[in-house]
C-alpha cells in the first residue's frame, strides 16, 4: 500500500507559507552582512558589472523617468542611444523606480524579493508535478541558492532569468495539468522583458519541456500531442504579442548593434570550430568541479578555473542533486527513462563538445550562462522527484547510492596535474563530509522506515550546506555603507563639479572625464549615467552600431574589434574630436596635459579633480556646404580626420553630395583646406552657422539656423531612423553623415529646425501588445480552462 502522501494532509495548505519562510530565513542568513552589516550589493572585483554597468543603468532610468518620462533617446550613454530596449528593467528590477539615493541599499531587498518570487513559482511547479511538500520545498531552496541565483546578486540578469524561466515552467505545467493556458501567455510576455534573444531561449525550453511532459503523462498519441502543442504554441505567441512593446525595441537595438549587425562579432571564428572538437583539460575539470561548489576553484578574482569566475559553468545546485540524480531512473516508467536519458544527453553534449554550446548561442559567444540554468532546472527537478519518491516510501537503491557517492568523491579527489593546488581544501573537505552525511541519512531513514523524518533532516542539511557554500560567493569585496556617504566612488567631488557646471550653464554640452569614479579597479565608462551629464564613452553590450562606426572611422577605437564595441572609451584622447563633439568642460585628475593646450582654461579644483573649460566649444548641430566621400575620409591620416570633420561633412558617395547640393572635395583639396586654415579660424565659422537651440529635451529639441546656401546640419549624435527632422514645421530628409552621425538636409535661408525621436515601430509594437492583451482578457474570461488532452 502506498505511504500516506504529504499532499493529503493539512500541511499542504501552508506549502507556500512554509516555503516562503524557509527561503527568507536562508536568504537572511546568507545575506546578513548586506542586511545588518556594512556591505552593499555592488561588487568591486570581477563582479564589478554590478557597479559599472547595472547600477548606472538603474540610476539613469530613475532620473530619466522623472525628468523625461517613458524611456526613449538618451544622450548620457555614449554619444546618444535609444534606451527603450532595456525598459524591462522597470518591471524586473523595481529599484529603478526609487530615488537614486536609495537604489544601492535597496539592491539586497530586490534580490531577496526575486528569491522569494522564483522560489514560490518553482515550488508550485514541483507541487503540480505531484511532489511531496518537503521535496518541493527542497527543490525551491536548491534553485534559489544555486550558483546561478547567488551569482545573480552581482550579475542581476541571472536572477531575472531564474524568475522568468521558473514562471515559464509554471505556466506550462499549469496549462498541461490544470488547463490554465493564460498563465503561460503571461510567462512568455515576462520572459520577453528580459530581451528578444531570451524569447528564443524561451521557445527552446518549451520545445524541450512541453512534448516531453505530454509524452511522460499520456504516452505516444501523435494527433493529441500535436493538437495540445499547437494550442500551447498559440498561447505562447499571444504572450509574444503582449510583450511586443518591449521586445520589438530590444530586437531592433540588437540588430542595430555591432554584434547584431555582424560588423563586429565572433560568428566566423566560433562557427569554424570542429563539431566534435574538444576543449582544454582545465575546461573539463572546471565543469566537473563546479558541480560540487561554485567556489571550489576560487572565488571572484581568485578563481583558478577555466576563463573566469562568471563565464565558467554555473551548475552548482546542491550536493544532494548529484547524489540523487541516478535514483530518478529507479522506479521510473519506461517513458520517463527515455525522456530522462535524452535530457541528460542534450545537457551534457554542449559541455563535452563546445561547438554545440556555440550553436546554442548562435555562435555569438563562448558562454555557459542560460545553458547552465537549463542544467540546474533539470538536475533539481529530477533529483527532487527522486526525493519525493523516497518520502512516499519507495526504496532507494542503496548500492547505487553508495556507488554514486564513491564516484563523486573520486572526482573530487582526482589527481590531475596541479588540480589539487587549485582546489579550496576547506570546501573540498566540507563537500566530502556533506556527501557522506546525505548518504548516511538517506540510508538510515530507509532502513528504520522513517523516511519522512529523514526527509526533513535532509532539507535542513541542504539549507545548511547552501548557507555555508554561498557565504564565500556573496562575501567578496563590495562597496560599503560608509563609502556611500563618504566622498569616494559615485559620491566623489564629481557631484559638486557637475552641480556647479549646471548651475551656471544651461545649454547643451558634453563633459570629458577620463578618470572613472566607480570604486573599483575596473574602468567605468558609464559615469555620465550616474552623475547626470553628457559624455562620449559607454560600456554597453549593444552600443549603437553607428556610434561605434564613427569611433572606428576617426581612429577612436580599433576597427572590427568586438570587445571595443562594448568597452568604448569615446573621444577622450583627442581634444579636436572632443571639440567637434560639443565638449565644453573637462574634469581631469592630471592637469598637465590640459595646461599645455591653449584652448583649455582652468576653472576650479575639486580635491583631486581639475575643471577646465574648452574655449573652442562648438554647439550641437554644425552646418556644412562642402563634403567629401567616405572613401576619401578613410584614406586620411588619423590626425587629419578630426580636422576634416570641422571643415566639411562626410557623405556616403558622390551621389549624396549632388543630391543635397553640396560642393564635393577630393583628397588633395581636403588636405589643402586643412593646411590653409587653423582651428581658431574654423571654430568661429562653425559657430556662425550652427544650430541655436531654443528648447531641449533628450528626445525632442529645436533651434534656429541661418544658412547662405543648401547645407547638411550634422548633429553630433549617432544616426538612428527614429529621428524625424522638421524645417519650419515641414519634414526634411535625415541621412547618415560622418560615417555614423545624424545629418539633416536644409535649404538656404533662416529656419526653425526641430528634431523629434520616436523608437522605430514602437507604435506598431504597442498596438500589437494592446490587441494581444485584449485577446488574452477575452480568452481568459471565455475559456479559463482548456481540456488539452482527453483522458482515455
JSON list of N, CA, C and O in Angstrom, two decimals, residues 29 74 129 149 220 235 237 265-266 275 284 316 358 460 509 536 616 644:
[
{"chain": "A", "resi": 29, "resn": "UNK", "atom": "N", "xyz": [20.19, 34.68, 6.35]},
{"chain": "A", "resi": 29, "resn": "UNK", "atom": "CA", "xyz": [21.47, 34.23, 6.90]},
{"chain": "A", "resi": 29, "resn": "UNK", "atom": "C", "xyz": [22.60, 34.46, 5.90]},
{"chain": "A", "resi": 29, "resn": "UNK", "atom": "O", "xyz": [23.68, 34.95, 6.25]},
{"chain": "A", "resi": 74, "resn": "UNK", "atom": "N", "xyz": [18.55, 58.84, -25.14]},
{"chain": "A", "resi": 74, "resn": "UNK", "atom": "CA", "xyz": [19.34, 59.41, -24.05]},
{"chain": "A", "resi": 74, "resn": "UNK", "atom": "C", "xyz": [20.71, 59.82, -24.57]},
{"chain": "A", "resi": 74, "resn": "UNK", "atom": "O", "xyz": [21.37, 59.04, -25.27]},
{"chain": "A", "resi": 129, "resn": "UNK", "atom": "N", "xyz": [3.69, 18.80, -10.27]},
{"chain": "A", "resi": 129, "resn": "UNK", "atom": "CA", "xyz": [4.25, 17.54, -10.74]},
{"chain": "A", "resi": 129, "resn": "UNK", "atom": "C", "xyz": [4.07, 16.43, -9.70]},
{"chain": "A", "resi": 129, "resn": "UNK", "atom": "O", "xyz": [4.70, 15.38, -9.79]},
{"chain": "A", "resi": 149, "resn": "UNK", "atom": "N", "xyz": [21.66, 31.56, -9.12]},
{"chain": "A", "resi": 149, "resn": "UNK", "atom": "CA", "xyz": [20.91, 32.61, -8.45]},
{"chain": "A", "resi": 149, "resn": "UNK", "atom": "C", "xyz": [21.83, 33.45, -7.56]},
{"chain": "A", "resi": 149, "resn": "UNK", "atom": "O", "xyz": [21.69, 34.68, -7.52]},
{"chain": "A", "resi": 220, "resn": "UNK", "atom": "N", "xyz": [2.60, 7.97, -26.27]},
{"chain": "A", "resi": 220, "resn": "UNK", "atom": "CA", "xyz": [2.73, 8.42, -27.66]},
{"chain": "A", "resi": 220, "resn": "UNK", "atom": "C", "xyz": [1.36, 8.45, -28.33]},
{"chain": "A", "resi": 220, "resn": "UNK", "atom": "O", "xyz": [0.83, 7.46, -28.80]},
{"chain": "A", "resi": 235, "resn": "UNK", "atom": "N", "xyz": [-0.91, 30.05, -27.26]},
{"chain": "A", "resi": 235, "resn": "UNK", "atom": "CA", "xyz": [-0.85, 30.82, -26.03]},
{"chain": "A", "resi": 235, "resn": "UNK", "atom": "C", "xyz": [0.50, 31.53, -25.91]},
{"chain": "A", "resi": 235, "resn": "UNK", "atom": "O", "xyz": [0.57, 32.68, -25.46]},
{"chain": "A", "resi": 237, "resn": "UNK", "atom": "N", "xyz": [2.50, 32.44, -28.43]},
{"chain": "A", "resi": 237, "resn": "UNK", "atom": "CA", "xyz": [2.55, 33.52, -29.42]},
{"chain": "A", "resi": 237, "resn": "UNK", "atom": "C", "xyz": [1.77, 34.74, -28.93]},
{"chain": "A", "resi": 237, "resn": "UNK", "atom": "O", "xyz": [2.18, 35.89, -29.14]},
{"chain": "A", "resi": 265, "resn": "UNK", "atom": "N", "xyz": [31.62, 40.66, -34.68]},
{"chain": "A", "resi": 265, "resn": "UNK", "atom": "CA", "xyz": [31.09, 39.52, -33.94]},
{"chain": "A", "resi": 265, "resn": "UNK", "atom": "C", "xyz": [32.07, 38.37, -34.04]},
{"chain": "A", "resi": 265, "resn": "UNK", "atom": "O", "xyz": [33.05, 38.42, -34.79]},
{"chain": "A", "resi": 266, "resn": "UNK", "atom": "N", "xyz": [31.79, 37.32, -33.27]},
{"chain": "A", "resi": 266, "resn": "UNK", "atom": "CA", "xyz": [32.67, 36.16, -33.23]},
{"chain": "A", "resi": 266, "resn": "UNK", "atom": "C", "xyz": [32.10, 34.99, -34.01]},
{"chain": "A", "resi": 266, "resn": "UNK", "atom": "O", "xyz": [32.54, 33.85, -33.85]},
{"chain": "A", "resi": 275, "resn": "UNK", "atom": "N", "xyz": [33.01, 20.40, -35.14]},
{"chain": "A", "resi": 275, "resn": "UNK", "atom": "CA", "xyz": [31.78, 20.00, -34.44]},
{"chain": "A", "resi": 275, "resn": "UNK", "atom": "C", "xyz": [32.09, 19.10, -33.25]},
{"chain": "A", "resi": 275, "resn": "UNK", "atom": "O", "xyz": [31.51, 19.27, -32.17]},
{"chain": "A", "resi": 284, "resn": "UNK", "atom": "N", "xyz": [37.26, 20.97, -18.74]},
{"chain": "A", "resi": 284, "resn": "UNK", "atom": "CA", "xyz": [36.50, 19.80, -18.26]},
{"chain": "A", "resi": 284, "resn": "UNK", "atom": "C", "xyz": [36.64, 19.63, -16.76]},
{"chain": "A", "resi": 284, "resn": "UNK", "atom": "O", "xyz": [35.68, 19.23, -16.08]},
{"chain": "A", "resi": 316, "resn": "UNK", "atom": "N", "xyz": [26.40, 24.52, -9.97]},
{"chain": "A", "resi": 316, "resn": "UNK", "atom": "CA", "xyz": [26.21, 24.04, -8.59]},
{"chain": "A", "resi": 316, "resn": "UNK", "atom": "C", "xyz": [24.78, 24.32, -8.14]},
{"chain": "A", "resi": 316, "resn": "UNK", "atom": "O", "xyz": [24.28, 25.45, -8.22]},
{"chain": "A", "resi": 358, "resn": "UNK", "atom": "N", "xyz": [28.26, 26.70, -28.67]},
{"chain": "A", "resi": 358, "resn": "UNK", "atom": "CA", "xyz": [28.30, 27.87, -29.54]},
{"chain": "A", "resi": 358, "resn": "UNK", "atom": "C", "xyz": [27.01, 27.97, -30.37]},
{"chain": "A", "resi": 358, "resn": "UNK", "atom": "O", "xyz": [26.46, 29.06, -30.57]},
{"chain": "A", "resi": 460, "resn": "UNK", "atom": "N", "xyz": [16.98, 20.29, 6.08]},
{"chain": "A", "resi": 460, "resn": "UNK", "atom": "CA", "xyz": [17.76, 21.14, 6.99]},
{"chain": "A", "resi": 460, "resn": "UNK", "atom": "C", "xyz": [19.25, 21.11, 6.64]},
{"chain": "A", "resi": 460, "resn": "UNK", "atom": "O", "xyz": [19.92, 22.15, 6.64]},
{"chain": "A", "resi": 509, "resn": "UNK", "atom": "N", "xyz": [25.90, 70.62, -23.72]},
{"chain": "A", "resi": 509, "resn": "UNK", "atom": "CA", "xyz": [27.35, 70.47, -23.79]},
{"chain": "A", "resi": 509, "resn": "UNK", "atom": "C", "xyz": [27.71, 69.09, -23.26]},
{"chain": "A", "resi": 509, "resn": "UNK", "atom": "O", "xyz": [26.91, 68.41, -22.61]},
{"chain": "A", "resi": 536, "resn": "UNK", "atom": "N", "xyz": [30.94, 60.91, -23.97]},
{"chain": "A", "resi": 536, "resn": "UNK", "atom": "CA", "xyz": [31.07, 60.20, -25.25]},
{"chain": "A", "resi": 536, "resn": "UNK", "atom": "C", "xyz": [31.45, 58.74, -25.06]},
{"chain": "A", "resi": 536, "resn": "UNK", "atom": "O", "xyz": [31.54, 58.01, -26.04]},
{"chain": "A", "resi": 616, "resn": "UNK", "atom": "N", "xyz": [37.12, 76.68, -27.24]},
{"chain": "A", "resi": 616, "resn": "UNK", "atom": "CA", "xyz": [36.74, 76.49, -28.63]},
{"chain": "A", "resi": 616, "resn": "UNK", "atom": "C", "xyz": [35.48, 75.63, -28.75]},
{"chain": "A", "resi": 616, "resn": "UNK", "atom": "O", "xyz": [35.23, 75.00, -29.78]},
{"chain": "A", "resi": 644, "resn": "UNK", "atom": "N", "xyz": [39.38, 67.43, -40.47]},
{"chain": "A", "resi": 644, "resn": "UNK", "atom": "CA", "xyz": [38.47, 67.44, -41.62]},
{"chain": "A", "resi": 644, "resn": "UNK", "atom": "C", "xyz": [37.02, 67.56, -41.18]},
{"chain": "A", "resi": 644, "resn": "UNK", "atom": "O", "xyz": [36.22, 68.23, -41.85]}
]
